[in-house]
mmCIF file of C-alpha atoms in Angstrom:
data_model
loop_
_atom_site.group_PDB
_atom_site.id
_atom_site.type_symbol
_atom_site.label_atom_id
_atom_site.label_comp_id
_atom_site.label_asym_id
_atom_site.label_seq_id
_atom_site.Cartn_x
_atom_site.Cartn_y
_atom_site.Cartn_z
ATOM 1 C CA UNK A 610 60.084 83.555 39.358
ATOM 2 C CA UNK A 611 56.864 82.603 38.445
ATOM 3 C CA UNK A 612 53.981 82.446 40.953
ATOM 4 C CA UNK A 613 53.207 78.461 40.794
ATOM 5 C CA UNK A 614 49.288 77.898 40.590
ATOM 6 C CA UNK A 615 48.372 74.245 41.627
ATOM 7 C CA UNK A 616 45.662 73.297 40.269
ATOM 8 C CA UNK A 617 43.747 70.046 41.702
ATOM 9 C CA UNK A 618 41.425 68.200 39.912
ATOM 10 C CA UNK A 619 39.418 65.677 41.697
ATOM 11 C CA UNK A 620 40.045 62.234 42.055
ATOM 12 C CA UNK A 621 43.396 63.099 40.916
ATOM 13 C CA UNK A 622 46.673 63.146 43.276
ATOM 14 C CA UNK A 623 48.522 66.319 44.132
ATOM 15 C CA UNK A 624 50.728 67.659 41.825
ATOM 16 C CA UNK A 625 54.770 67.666 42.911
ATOM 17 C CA UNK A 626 57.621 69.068 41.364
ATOM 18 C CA UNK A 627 60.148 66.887 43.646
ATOM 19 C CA UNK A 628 57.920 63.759 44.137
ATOM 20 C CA UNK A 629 55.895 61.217 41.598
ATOM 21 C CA UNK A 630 52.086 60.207 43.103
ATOM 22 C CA UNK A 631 53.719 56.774 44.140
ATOM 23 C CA UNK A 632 56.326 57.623 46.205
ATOM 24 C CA UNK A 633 54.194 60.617 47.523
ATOM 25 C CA UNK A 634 51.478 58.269 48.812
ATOM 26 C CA UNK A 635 54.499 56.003 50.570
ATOM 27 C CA UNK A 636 55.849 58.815 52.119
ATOM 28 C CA UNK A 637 53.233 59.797 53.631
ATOM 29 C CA UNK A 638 52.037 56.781 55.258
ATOM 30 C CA UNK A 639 55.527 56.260 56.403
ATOM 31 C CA UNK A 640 55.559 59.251 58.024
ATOM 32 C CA UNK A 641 51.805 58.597 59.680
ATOM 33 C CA UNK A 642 53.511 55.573 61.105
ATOM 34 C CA UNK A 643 56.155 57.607 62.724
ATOM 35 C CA UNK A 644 53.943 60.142 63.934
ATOM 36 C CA UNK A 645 52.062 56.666 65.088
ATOM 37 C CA UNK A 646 55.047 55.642 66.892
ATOM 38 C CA UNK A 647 55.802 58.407 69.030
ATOM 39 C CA UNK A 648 52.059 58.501 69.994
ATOM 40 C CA UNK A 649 52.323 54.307 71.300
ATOM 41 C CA UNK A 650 55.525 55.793 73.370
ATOM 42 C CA UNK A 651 53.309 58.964 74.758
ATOM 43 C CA UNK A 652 50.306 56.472 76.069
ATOM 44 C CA UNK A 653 52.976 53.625 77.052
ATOM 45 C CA UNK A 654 54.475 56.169 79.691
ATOM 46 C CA UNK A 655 51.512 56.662 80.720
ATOM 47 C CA UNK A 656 51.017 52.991 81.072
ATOM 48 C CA UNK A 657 54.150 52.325 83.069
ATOM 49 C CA UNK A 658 53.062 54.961 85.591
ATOM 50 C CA UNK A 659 50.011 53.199 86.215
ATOM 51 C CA UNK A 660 51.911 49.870 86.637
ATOM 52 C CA UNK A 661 54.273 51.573 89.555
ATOM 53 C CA UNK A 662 51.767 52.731 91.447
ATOM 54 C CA UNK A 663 49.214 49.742 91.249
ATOM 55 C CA UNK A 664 52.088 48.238 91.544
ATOM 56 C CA UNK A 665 53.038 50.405 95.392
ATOM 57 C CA UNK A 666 49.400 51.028 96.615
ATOM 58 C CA UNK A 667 47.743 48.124 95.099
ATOM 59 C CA UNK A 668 44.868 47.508 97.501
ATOM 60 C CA UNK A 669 44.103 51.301 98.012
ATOM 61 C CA UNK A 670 43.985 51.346 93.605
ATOM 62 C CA UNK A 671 41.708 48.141 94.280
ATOM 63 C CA UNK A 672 38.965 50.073 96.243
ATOM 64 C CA UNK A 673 39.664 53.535 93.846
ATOM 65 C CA UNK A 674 39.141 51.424 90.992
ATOM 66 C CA UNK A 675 35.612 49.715 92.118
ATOM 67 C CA UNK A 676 33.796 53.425 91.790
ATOM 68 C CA UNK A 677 34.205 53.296 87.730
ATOM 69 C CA UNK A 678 31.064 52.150 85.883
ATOM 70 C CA UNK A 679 32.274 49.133 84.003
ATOM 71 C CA UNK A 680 29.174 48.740 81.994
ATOM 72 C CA UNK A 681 29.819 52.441 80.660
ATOM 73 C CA UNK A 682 33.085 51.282 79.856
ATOM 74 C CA UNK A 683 32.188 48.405 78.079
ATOM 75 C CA UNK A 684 29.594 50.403 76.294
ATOM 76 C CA UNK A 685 32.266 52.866 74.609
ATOM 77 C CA UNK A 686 34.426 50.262 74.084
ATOM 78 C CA UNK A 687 31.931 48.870 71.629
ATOM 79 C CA UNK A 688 31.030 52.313 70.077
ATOM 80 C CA UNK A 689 34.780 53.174 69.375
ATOM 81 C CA UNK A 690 35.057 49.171 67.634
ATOM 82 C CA UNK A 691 32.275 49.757 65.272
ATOM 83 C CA UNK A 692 33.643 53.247 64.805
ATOM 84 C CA UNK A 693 36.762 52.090 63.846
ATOM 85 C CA UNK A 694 35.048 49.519 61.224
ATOM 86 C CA UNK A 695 32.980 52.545 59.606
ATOM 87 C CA UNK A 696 36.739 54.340 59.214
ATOM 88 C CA UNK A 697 38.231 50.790 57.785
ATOM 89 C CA UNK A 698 35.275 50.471 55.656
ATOM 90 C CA UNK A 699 35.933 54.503 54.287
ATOM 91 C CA UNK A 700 39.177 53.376 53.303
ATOM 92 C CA UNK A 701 37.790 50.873 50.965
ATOM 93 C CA UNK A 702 35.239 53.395 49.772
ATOM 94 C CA UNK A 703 37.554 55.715 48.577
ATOM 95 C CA UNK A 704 39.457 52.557 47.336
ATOM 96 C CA UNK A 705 36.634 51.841 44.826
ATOM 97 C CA UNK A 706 36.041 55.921 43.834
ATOM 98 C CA UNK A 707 32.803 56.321 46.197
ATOM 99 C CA UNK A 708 32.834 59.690 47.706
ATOM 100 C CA UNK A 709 29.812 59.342 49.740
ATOM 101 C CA UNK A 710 30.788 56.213 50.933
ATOM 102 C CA UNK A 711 33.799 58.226 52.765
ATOM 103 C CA UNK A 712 31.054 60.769 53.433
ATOM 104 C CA UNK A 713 28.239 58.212 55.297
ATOM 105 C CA UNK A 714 31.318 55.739 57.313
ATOM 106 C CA UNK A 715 33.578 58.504 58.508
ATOM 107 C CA UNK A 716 30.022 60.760 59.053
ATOM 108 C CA UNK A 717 29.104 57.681 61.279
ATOM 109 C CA UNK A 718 32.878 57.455 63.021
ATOM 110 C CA UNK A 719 32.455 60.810 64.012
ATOM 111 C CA UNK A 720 28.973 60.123 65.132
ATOM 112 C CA UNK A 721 30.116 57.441 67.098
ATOM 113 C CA UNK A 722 33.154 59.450 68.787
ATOM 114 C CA UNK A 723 30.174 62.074 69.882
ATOM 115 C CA UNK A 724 28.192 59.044 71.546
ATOM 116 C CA UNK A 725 31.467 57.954 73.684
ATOM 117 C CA UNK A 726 32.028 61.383 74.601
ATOM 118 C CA UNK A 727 28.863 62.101 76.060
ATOM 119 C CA UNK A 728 29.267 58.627 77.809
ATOM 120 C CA UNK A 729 32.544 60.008 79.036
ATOM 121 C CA UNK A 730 31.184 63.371 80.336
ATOM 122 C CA UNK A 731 28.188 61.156 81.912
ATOM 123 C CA UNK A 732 31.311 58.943 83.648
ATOM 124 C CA UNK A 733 33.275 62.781 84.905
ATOM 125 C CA UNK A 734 29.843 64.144 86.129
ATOM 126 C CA UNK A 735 29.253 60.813 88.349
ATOM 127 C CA UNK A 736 32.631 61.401 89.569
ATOM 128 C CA UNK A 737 31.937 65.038 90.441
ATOM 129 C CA UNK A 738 28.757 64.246 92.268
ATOM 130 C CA UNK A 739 30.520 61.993 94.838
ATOM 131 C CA UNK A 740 33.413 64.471 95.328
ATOM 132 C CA UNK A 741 36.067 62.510 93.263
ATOM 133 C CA UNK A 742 37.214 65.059 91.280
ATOM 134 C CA UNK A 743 39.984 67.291 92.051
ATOM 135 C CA UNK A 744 38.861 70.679 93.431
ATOM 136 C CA UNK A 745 36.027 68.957 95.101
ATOM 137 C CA UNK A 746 34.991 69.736 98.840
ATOM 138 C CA UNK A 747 35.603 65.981 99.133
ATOM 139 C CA UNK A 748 38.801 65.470 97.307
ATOM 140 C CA UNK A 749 40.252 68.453 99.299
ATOM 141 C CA UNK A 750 39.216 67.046 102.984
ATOM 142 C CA UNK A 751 41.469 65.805 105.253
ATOM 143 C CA UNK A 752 39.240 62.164 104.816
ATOM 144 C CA UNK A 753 40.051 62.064 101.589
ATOM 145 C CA UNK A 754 43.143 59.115 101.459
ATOM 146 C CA UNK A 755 45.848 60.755 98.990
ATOM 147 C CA UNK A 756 46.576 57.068 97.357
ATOM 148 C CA UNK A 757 43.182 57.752 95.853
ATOM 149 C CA UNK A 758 43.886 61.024 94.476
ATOM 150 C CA UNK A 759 46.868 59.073 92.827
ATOM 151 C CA UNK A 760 44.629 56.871 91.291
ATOM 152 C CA UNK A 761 42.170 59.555 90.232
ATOM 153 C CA UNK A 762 44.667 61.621 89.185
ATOM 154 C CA UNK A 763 45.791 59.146 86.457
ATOM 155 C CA UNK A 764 42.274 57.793 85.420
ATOM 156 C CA UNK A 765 41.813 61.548 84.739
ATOM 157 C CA UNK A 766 45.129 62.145 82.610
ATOM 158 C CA UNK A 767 44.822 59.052 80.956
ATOM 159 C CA UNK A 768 41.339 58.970 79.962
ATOM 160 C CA UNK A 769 41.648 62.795 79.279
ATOM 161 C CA UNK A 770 44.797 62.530 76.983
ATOM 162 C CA UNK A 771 42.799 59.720 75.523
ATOM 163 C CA UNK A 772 39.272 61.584 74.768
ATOM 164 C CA UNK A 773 41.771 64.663 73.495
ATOM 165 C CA UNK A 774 42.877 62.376 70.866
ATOM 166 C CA UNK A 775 38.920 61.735 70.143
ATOM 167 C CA UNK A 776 38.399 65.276 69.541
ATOM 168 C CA UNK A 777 41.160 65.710 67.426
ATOM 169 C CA UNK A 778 40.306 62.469 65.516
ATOM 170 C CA UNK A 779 36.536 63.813 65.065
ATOM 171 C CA UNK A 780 38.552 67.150 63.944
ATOM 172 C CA UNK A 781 40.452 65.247 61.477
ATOM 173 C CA UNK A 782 37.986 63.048 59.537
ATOM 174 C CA UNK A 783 35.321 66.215 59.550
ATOM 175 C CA UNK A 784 38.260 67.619 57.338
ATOM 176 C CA UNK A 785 38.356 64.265 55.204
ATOM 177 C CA UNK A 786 34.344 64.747 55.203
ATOM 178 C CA UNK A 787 34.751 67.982 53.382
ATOM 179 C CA UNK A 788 37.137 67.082 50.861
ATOM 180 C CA UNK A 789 35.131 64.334 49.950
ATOM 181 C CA UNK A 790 32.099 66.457 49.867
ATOM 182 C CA UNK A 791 34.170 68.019 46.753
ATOM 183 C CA UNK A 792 34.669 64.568 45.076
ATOM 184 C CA UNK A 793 38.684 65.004 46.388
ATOM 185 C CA UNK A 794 39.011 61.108 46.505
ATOM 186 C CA UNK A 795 39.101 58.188 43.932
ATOM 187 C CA UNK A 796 41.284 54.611 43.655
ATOM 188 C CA UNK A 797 44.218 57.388 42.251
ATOM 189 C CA UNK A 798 43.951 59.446 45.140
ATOM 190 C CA UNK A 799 43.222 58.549 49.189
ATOM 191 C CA UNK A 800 45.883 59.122 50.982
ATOM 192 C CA UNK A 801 44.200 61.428 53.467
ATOM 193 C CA UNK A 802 40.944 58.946 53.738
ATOM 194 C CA UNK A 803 44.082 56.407 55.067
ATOM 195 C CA UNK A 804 45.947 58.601 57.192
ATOM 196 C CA UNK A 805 42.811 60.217 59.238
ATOM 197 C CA UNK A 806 41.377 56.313 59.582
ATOM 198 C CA UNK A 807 44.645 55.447 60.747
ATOM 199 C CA UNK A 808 45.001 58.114 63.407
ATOM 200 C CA UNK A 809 41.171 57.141 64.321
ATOM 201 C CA UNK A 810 42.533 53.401 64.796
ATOM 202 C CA UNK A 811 45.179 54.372 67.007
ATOM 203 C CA UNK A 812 42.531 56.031 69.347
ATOM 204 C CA UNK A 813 40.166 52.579 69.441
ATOM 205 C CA UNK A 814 44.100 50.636 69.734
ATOM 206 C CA UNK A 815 44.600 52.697 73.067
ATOM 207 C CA UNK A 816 41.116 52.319 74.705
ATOM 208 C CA UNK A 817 41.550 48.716 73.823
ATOM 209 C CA UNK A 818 44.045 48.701 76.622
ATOM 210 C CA UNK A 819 42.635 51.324 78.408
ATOM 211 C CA UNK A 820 39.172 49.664 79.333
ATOM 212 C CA UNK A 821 40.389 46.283 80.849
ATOM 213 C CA UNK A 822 43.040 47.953 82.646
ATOM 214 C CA UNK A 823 41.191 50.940 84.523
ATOM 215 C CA UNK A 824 37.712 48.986 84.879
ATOM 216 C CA UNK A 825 37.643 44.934 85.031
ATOM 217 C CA UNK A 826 41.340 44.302 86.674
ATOM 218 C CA UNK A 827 41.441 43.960 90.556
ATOM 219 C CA UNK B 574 47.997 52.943 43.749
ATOM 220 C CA UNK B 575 45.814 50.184 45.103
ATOM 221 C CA UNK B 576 47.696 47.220 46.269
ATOM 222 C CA UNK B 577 45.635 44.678 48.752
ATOM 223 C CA UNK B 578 42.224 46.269 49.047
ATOM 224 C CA UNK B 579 40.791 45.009 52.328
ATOM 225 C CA UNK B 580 36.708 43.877 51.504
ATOM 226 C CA UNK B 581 33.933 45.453 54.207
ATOM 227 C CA UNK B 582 33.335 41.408 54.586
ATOM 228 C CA UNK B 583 36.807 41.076 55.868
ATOM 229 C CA UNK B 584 36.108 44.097 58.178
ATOM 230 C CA UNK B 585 33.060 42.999 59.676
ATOM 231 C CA UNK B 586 34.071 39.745 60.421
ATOM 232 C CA UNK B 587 37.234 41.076 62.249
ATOM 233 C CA UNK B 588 34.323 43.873 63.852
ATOM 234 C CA UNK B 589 32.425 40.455 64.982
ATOM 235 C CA UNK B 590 35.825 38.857 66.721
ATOM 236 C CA UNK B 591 36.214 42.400 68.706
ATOM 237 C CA UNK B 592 33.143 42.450 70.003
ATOM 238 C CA UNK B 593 33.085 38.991 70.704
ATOM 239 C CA UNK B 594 36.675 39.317 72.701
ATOM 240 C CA UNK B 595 35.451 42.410 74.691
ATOM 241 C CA UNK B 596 32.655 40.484 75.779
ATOM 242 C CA UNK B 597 34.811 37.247 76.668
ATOM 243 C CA UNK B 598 37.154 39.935 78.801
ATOM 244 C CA UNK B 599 34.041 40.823 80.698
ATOM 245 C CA UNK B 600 32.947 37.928 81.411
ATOM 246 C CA UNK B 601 36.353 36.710 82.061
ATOM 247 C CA UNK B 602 36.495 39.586 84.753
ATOM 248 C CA UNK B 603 36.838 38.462 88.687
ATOM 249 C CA UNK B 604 35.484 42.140 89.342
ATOM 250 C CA UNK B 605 32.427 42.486 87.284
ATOM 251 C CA UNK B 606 31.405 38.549 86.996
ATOM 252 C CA UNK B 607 32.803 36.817 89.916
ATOM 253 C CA UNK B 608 35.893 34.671 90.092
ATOM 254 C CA UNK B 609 34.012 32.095 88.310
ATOM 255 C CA UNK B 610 36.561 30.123 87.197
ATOM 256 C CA UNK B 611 38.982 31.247 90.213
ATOM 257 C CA UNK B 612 41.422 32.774 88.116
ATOM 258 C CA UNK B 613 43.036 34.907 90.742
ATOM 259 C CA UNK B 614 46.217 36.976 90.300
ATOM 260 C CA UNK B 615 45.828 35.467 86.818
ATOM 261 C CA UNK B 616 43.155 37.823 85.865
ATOM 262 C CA UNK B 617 45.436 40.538 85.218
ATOM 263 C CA UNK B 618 47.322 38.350 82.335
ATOM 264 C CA UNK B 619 44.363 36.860 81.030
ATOM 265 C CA UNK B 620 42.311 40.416 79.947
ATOM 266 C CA UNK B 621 45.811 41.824 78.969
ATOM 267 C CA UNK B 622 46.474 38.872 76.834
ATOM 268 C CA UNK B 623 42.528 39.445 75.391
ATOM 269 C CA UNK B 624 43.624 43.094 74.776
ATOM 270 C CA UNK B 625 46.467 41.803 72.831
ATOM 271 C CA UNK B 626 44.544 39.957 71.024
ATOM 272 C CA UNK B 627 42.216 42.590 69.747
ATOM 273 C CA UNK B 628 45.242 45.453 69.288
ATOM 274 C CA UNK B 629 46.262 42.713 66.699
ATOM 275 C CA UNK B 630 43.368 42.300 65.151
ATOM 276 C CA UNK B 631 43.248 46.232 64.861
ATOM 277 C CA UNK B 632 46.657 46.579 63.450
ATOM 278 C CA UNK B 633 46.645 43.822 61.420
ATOM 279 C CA UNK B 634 43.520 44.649 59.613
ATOM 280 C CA UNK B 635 42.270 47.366 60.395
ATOM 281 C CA UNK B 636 45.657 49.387 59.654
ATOM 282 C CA UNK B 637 46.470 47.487 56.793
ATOM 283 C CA UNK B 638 49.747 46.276 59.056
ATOM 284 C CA UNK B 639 49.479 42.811 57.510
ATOM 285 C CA UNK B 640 50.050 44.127 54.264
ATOM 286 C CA UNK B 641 52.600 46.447 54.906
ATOM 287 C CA UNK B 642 56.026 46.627 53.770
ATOM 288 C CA UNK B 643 59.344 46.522 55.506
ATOM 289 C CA UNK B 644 59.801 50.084 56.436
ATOM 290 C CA UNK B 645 56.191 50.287 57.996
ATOM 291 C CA UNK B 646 56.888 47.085 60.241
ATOM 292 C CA UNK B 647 60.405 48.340 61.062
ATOM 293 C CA UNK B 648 59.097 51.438 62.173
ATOM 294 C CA UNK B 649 55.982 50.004 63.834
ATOM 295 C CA UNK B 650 58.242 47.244 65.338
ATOM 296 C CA UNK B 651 61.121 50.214 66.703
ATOM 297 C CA UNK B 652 58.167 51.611 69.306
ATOM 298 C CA UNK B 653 57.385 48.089 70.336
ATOM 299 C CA UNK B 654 61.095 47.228 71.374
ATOM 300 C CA UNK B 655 61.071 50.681 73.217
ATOM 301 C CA UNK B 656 57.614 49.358 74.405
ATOM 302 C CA UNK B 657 59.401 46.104 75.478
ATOM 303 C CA UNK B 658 62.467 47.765 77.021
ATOM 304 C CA UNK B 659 60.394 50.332 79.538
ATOM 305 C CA UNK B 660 58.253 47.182 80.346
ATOM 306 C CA UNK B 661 61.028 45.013 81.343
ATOM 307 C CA UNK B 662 62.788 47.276 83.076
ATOM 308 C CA UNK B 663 60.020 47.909 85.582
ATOM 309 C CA UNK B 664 59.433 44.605 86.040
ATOM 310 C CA UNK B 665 63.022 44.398 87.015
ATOM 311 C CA UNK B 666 63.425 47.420 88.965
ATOM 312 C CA UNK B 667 60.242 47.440 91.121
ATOM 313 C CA UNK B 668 60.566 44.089 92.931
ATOM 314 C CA UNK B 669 63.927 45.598 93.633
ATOM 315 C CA UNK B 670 62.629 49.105 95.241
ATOM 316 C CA UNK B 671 63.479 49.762 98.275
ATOM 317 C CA UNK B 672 60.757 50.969 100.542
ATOM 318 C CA UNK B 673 61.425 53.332 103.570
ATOM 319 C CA UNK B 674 57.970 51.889 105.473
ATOM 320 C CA UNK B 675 59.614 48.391 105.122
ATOM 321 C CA UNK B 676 62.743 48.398 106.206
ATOM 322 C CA UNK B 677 64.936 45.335 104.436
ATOM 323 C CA UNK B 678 67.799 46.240 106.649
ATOM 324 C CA UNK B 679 67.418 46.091 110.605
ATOM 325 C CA UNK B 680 69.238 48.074 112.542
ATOM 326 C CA UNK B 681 71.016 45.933 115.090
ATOM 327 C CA UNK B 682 71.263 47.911 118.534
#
């Protein structure tokens, strides 16, 4: 058989033997918003297990709760909104064959999941300080009431699953960076400009719930 | 390929109603602004309903969802339900708990 040699010229779509541009484009993004699906389910878990226990210590996740910084958390909230506009807006770049508009609005997305990251670390570090981290002299006292470390110990899983995702994302549309470095995209071809802004979505969808949840409710 | 291209303009304005809602939720917050407008135990609905609110405006926009066809929403729509399922059955099941520190039973002697 003979060794196959793709060869991919820019701005135009893959080439497939089983599968026309059209219906390759469709699949994909059908099969983003499955991937999409199961990630809603993984967070809404999440969500649920938060609900029992506010739900069976509710005063002790009262007090817990009033040692986040809200202000913090209403200042990421805002980064990862415009962040998630400079993705949209990438999508339209590629849309209308502009390469270094993809470049400059997912550079800036990225930029913008760095800022609310460093916020985040600022947030951990403040929680080190006063001992409410696991592992802390603190945390592992006798004083320390355990209803707290149940509160703590999902503001930590959820906010760290959550700033995972951010990583990843920043992984993701560094990738989509490159490619369009190499003039990959044009209106024939942006399937992966989509997909990564989609993912990147999903990560501003979740904090959206996140935020008012773990800071402003009490 | 393209089918409804989504304007910046359309984007930014949609950026402009998030911003505006996360603000709203703040202020709307009995923890950060004072019961102002004694909301109460209502509190909780009103910022989840705001967070609604803007996870529409995300998906609808943002994700293209309002332009999507059938097999996006029905797939989209099938993690809801699941959503809407685990939600309802906690909020059956945990008014129902028992709880060992609170006996519902006493034990006549």
């Amino acid at each position: 058989m003979a060794h196959q040699v793709s060869v991919v010229k820019p701005g135009e779509p893959p080439i497939y033997h089983h599968i026309d541009p059209d219906n390759a484009y469709h699949a994909a993004k059908l099969g983003m918003w499955l991937f999409l699906a199961t990630e809603i389910l993984l967070f809404a878990v999440l969500f649920a297990a938060f609900a029992i226990y506010n739900w069976a210590y509710f005063s002790e996740f009262q007090s817990a709760s009033l040692n986040l910084d809200w202000k913090l958390g209403a200042l990421n909230t805002a980064v990862l909104l415009i962040s998630s506009y400079t993705a949209a807006v990438a999508v339209y770049k590629a849309q209308t064959n502009s390469n270094k508009g993809v470049v400059l609005n997912f550079g800036f997305s990225i930029l913008c999941g760095l800022i609310f990251l460093v916020v985040k670390y600022i947030e951990y570090s403040a929680k080190y300080e006063h001992g409410y981290f696991p592992g802390t002299e603190l945390w592992n006292s006798e004083a320390f009431p355990s209803k707290y470390k149940n509160y703590f110990g999902l503001y930590y899983t959820m906010t760290g699953l959550h700033a995972l995702h951010v990583v990843i994302g920043m992984g993701i549309l560094s990738w989509v960076v490159l490619l369009a470095l190499r003039q990959r995209f044009s209106s024939k071809y942006y399937t992966p400009v989509e997909l990564a802004a989609l993912y990147w979505h999903l990560v501003d969808l979740i904090w959206i719930f996140l935020f008012p949840l773990l800071y402003l409710i009490d | 390929m393209a089918e409804n291209i989504i304007t910046p303009k359309t984007f930014f304005k949609v950026l402009l109603i998030l911003l505006v809602l996360t603000v709203l939720t703040v202020l709307l917050s009995p923890r950060v602004s004072g019961d102002w407008i004694h909301l109460g135990r209502a509190s909780i609905a009103v910022a989840l309903t705001i967070a609604f609110l803007k996870a529409s405006l995300v998906l609808g926009y943002f994700m293209h969802l309002k332009f999507e066809g059938v097999w996006i929403w029905v797939y989209f729509l099938s993690s809801v339900f699941l959503l809407g399922i685990l939600i309802l059955g906690l909020y059956i099941d945990n008014p129902m708990r028992f709880d060992p520190e609170k006996p519902q039973i006493q034990a006549v002697n």
